[in-house]
PDB file of C-alpha atoms in Angstrom:
ATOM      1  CA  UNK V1052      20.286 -15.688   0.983  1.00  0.00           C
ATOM      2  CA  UNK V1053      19.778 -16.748  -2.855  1.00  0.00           C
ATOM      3  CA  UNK V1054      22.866 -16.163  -4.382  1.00  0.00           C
ATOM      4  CA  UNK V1055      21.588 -15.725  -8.282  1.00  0.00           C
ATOM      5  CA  UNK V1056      18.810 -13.494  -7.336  1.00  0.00           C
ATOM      6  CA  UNK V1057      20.974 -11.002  -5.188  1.00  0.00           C
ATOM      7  CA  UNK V1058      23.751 -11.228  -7.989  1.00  0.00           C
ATOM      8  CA  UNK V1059      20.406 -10.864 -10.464  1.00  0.00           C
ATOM      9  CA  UNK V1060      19.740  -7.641  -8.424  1.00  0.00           C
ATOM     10  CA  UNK V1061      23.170  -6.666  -8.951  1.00  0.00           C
ATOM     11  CA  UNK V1062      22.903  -6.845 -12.595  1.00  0.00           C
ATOM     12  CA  UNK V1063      19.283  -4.778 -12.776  1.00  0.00           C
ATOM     13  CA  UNK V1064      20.680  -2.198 -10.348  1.00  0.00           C
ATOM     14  CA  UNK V1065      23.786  -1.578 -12.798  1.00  0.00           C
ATOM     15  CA  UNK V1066      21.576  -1.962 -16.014  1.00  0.00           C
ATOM     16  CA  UNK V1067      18.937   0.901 -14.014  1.00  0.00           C
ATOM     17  CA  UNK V1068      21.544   2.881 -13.690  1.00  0.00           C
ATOM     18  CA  UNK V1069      23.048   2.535 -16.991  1.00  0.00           C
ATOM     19  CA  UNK V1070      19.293   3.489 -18.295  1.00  0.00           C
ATOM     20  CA  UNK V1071      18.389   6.321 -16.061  1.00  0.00           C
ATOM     21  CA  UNK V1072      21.554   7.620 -17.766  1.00  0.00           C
ATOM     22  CA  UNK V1073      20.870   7.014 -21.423  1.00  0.00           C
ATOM     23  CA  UNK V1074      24.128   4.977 -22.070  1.00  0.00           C
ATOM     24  CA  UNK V1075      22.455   2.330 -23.310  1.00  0.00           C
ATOM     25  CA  UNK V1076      19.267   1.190 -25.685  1.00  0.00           C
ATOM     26  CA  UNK V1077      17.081  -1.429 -23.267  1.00  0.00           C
ATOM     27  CA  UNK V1078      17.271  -4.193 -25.302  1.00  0.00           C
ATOM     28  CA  UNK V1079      21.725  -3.755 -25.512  1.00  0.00           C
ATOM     29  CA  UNK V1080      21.012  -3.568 -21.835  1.00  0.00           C
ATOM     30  CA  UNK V1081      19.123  -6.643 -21.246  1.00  0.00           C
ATOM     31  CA  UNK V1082      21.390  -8.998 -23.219  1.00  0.00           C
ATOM     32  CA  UNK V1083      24.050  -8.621 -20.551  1.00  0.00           C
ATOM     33  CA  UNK V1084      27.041  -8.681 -22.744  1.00  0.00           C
ATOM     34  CA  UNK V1085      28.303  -5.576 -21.256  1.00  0.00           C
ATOM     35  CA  UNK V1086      28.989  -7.887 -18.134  1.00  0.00           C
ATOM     36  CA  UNK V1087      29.117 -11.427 -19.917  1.00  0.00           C
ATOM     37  CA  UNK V1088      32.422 -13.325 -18.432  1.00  0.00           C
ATOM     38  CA  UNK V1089      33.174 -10.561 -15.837  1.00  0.00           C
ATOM     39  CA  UNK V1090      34.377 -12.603 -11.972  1.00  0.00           C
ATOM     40  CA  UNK V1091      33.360 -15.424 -13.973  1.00  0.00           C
ATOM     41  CA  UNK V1092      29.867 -15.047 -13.908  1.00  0.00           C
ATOM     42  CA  UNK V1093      28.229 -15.485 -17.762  1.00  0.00           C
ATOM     43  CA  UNK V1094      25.413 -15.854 -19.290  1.00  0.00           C
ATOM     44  CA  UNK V1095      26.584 -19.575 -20.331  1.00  0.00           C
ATOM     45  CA  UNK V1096      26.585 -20.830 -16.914  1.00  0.00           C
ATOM     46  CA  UNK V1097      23.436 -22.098 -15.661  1.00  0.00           C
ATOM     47  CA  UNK V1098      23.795 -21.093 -12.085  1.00  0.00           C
ATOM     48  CA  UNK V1099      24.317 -17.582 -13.606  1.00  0.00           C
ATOM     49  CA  UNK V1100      21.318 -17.802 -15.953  1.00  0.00           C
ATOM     50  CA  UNK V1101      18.557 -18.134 -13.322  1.00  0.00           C
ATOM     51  CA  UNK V1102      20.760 -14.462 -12.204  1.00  0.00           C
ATOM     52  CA  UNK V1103      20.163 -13.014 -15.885  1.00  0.00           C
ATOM     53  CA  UNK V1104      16.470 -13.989 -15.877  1.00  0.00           C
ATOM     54  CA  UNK V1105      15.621 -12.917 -12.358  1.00  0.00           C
ATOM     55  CA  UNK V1106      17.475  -9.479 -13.464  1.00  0.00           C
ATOM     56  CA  UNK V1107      15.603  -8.987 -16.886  1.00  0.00           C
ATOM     57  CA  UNK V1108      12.320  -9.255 -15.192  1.00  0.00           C
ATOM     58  CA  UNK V1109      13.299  -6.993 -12.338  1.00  0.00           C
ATOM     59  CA  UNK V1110      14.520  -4.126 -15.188  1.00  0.00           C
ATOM     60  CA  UNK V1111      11.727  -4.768 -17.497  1.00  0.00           C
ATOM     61  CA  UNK V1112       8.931  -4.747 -14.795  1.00  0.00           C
ATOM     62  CA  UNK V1113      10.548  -1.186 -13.410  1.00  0.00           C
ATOM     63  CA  UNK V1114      10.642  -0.069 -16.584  1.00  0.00           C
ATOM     64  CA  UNK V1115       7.002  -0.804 -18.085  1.00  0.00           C
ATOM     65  CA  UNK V1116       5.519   0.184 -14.016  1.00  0.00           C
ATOM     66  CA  UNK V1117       8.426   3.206 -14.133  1.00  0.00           C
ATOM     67  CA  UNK V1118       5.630   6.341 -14.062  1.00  0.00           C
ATOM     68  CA  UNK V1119       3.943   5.021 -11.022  1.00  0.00           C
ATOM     69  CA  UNK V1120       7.406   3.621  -9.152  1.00  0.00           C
ATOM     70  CA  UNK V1121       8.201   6.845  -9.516  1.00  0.00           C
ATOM     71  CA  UNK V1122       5.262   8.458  -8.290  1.00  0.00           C
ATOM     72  CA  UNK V1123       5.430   6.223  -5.412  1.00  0.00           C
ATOM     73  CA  UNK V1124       8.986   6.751  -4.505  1.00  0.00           C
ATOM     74  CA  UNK V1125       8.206  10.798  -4.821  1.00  0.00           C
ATOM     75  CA  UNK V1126       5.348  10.596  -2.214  1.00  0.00           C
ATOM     76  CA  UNK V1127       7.337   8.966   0.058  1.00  0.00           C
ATOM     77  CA  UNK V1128      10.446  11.773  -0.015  1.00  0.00           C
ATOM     78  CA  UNK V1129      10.727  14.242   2.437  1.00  0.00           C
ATOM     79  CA  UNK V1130      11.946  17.611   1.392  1.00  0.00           C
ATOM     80  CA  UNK V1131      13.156  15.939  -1.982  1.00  0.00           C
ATOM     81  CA  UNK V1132      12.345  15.721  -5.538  1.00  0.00           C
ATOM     82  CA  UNK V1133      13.378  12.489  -7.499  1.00  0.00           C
ATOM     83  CA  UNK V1134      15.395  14.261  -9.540  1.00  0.00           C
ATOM     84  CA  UNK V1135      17.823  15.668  -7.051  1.00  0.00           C
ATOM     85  CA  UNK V1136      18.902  12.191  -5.966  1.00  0.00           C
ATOM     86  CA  UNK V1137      21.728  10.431  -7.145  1.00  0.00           C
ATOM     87  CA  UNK V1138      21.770   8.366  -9.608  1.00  0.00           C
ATOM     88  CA  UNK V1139      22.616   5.663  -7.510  1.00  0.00           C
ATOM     89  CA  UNK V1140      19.884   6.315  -4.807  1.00  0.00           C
ATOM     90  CA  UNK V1141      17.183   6.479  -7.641  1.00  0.00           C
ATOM     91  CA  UNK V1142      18.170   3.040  -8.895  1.00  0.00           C
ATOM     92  CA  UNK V1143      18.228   1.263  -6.057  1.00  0.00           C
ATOM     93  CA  UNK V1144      15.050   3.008  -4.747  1.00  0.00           C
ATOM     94  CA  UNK V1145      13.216   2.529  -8.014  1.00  0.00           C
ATOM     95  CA  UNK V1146      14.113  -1.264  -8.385  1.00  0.00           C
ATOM     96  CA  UNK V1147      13.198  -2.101  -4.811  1.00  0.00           C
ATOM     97  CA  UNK V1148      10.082  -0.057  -5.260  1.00  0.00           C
ATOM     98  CA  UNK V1149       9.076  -2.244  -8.231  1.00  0.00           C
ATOM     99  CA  UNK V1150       9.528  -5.249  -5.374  1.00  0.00           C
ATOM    100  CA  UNK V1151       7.743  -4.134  -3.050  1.00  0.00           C
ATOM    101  CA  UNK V1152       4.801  -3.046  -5.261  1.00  0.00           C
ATOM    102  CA  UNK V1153       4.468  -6.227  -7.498  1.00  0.00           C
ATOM    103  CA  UNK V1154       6.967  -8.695  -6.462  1.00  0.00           C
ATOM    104  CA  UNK V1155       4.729  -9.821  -3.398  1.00  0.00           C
ATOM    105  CA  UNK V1156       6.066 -13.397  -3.274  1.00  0.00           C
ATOM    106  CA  UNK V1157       9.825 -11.944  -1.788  1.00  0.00           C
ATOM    107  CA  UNK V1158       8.890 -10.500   1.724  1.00  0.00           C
ATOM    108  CA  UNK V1159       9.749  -7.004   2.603  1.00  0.00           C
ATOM    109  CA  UNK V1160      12.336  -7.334   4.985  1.00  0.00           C
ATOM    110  CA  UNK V1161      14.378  -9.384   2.209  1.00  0.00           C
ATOM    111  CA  UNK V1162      13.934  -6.553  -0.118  1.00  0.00           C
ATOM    112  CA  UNK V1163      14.681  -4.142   1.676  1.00  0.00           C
ATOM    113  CA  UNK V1164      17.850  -5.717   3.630  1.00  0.00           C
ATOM    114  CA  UNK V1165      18.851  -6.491  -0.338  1.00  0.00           C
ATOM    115  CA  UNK V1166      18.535  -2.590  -1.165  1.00  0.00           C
ATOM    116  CA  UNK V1167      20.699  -2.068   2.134  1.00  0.00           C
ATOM    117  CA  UNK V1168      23.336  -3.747   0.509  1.00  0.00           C
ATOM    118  CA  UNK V1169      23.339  -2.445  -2.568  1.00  0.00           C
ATOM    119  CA  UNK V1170      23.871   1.102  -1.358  1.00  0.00           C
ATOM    120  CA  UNK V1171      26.186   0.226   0.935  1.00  0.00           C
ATOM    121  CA  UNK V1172      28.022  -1.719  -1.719  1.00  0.00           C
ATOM    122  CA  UNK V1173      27.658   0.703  -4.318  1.00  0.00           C
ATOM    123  CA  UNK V1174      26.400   4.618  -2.553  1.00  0.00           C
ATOM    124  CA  UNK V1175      27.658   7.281  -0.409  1.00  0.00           C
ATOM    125  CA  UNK V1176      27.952   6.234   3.389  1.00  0.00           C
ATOM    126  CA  UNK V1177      24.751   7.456   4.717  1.00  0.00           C
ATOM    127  CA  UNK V1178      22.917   5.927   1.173  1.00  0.00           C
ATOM    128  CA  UNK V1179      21.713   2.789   3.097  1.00  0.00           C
ATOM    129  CA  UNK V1180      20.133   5.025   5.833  1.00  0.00           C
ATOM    130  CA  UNK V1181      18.638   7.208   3.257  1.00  0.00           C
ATOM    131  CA  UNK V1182      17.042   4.106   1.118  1.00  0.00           C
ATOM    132  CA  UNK V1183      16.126   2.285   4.695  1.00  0.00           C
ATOM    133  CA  UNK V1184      13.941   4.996   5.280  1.00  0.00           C
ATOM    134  CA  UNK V1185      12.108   5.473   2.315  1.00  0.00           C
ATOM    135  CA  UNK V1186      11.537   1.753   1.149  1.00  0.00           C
ATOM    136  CA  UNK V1187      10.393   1.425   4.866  1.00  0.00           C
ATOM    137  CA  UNK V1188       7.838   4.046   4.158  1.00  0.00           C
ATOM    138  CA  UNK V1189       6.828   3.020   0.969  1.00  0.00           C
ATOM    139  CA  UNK V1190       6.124  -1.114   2.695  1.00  0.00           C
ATOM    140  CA  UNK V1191       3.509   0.790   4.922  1.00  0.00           C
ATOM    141  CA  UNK V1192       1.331   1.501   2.105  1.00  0.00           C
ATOM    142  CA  UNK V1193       2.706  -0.590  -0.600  1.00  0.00           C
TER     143      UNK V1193
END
């Protein structure tokens, strides 16, 4: 496993959700000082920086691509509207989504085994089952 991107997905899943809930202005957001220093990962440290960078992509790409991630994820719900789902759910789905629809050099299975842990890290206890199923369904046609 690549330890600065999964802690780089760590950092666009918490700056996703800190959007989706208008706390914060996108470019406050992508500067990272909100986490700068925190378990001793900063923005100074070059093993962290590759981290940062592989993060601000990830948030910026979901954001700019956000109507049709969206769309996507929606499709690919069963008896649910995006809005209903938590906050936590969305973020995770709609960063993964970005993956798996223009991130094609990281193989499905690694993002979706990465989403996994996020929402079992950070979601309810069935989250990961929940997110399992719909990234699955979105890699069939993605």
């Amino acid at each position: 496993m690549n330890i600065g991107r999964r802690r780089g997905r760590i950092l666009a899943f918490q700056a996703l959700c800190a959007w989706d809930a208008g706390a914060s202005v996108l470019d406050d957001l992508l500067t990272f000082s909100w986490r700068n220093g925190e378990d001793g990962f900063s923005t100074e440290n070059s093993g962290s920086g590759n981290a940062y960078l592989f993060s601000k992509i990830m948030v910026l790409g979901t954001i700019e691509n956000i109507e049709e991630i969206d769309r996507c994820i929606q499709s690919n719900l069963d008896n649910w509207s995006l809005e209903r789902l938590n906050s936590v759910d969305r973020a995770i789905l709609r960063l993964s989504a970005y993956s798996l629809l223009y991130q094609k050099d990281i193989p499905a299975p690694v993002i979706i085994d990465e989403a996994i842990n996020l929402a079992k890290e950070f979601g309810t206890d069935d989250s990961y089952k929940f997110v399992n199923a719909v990234l699955d369904s979105i890699k069939k046609t993605a």
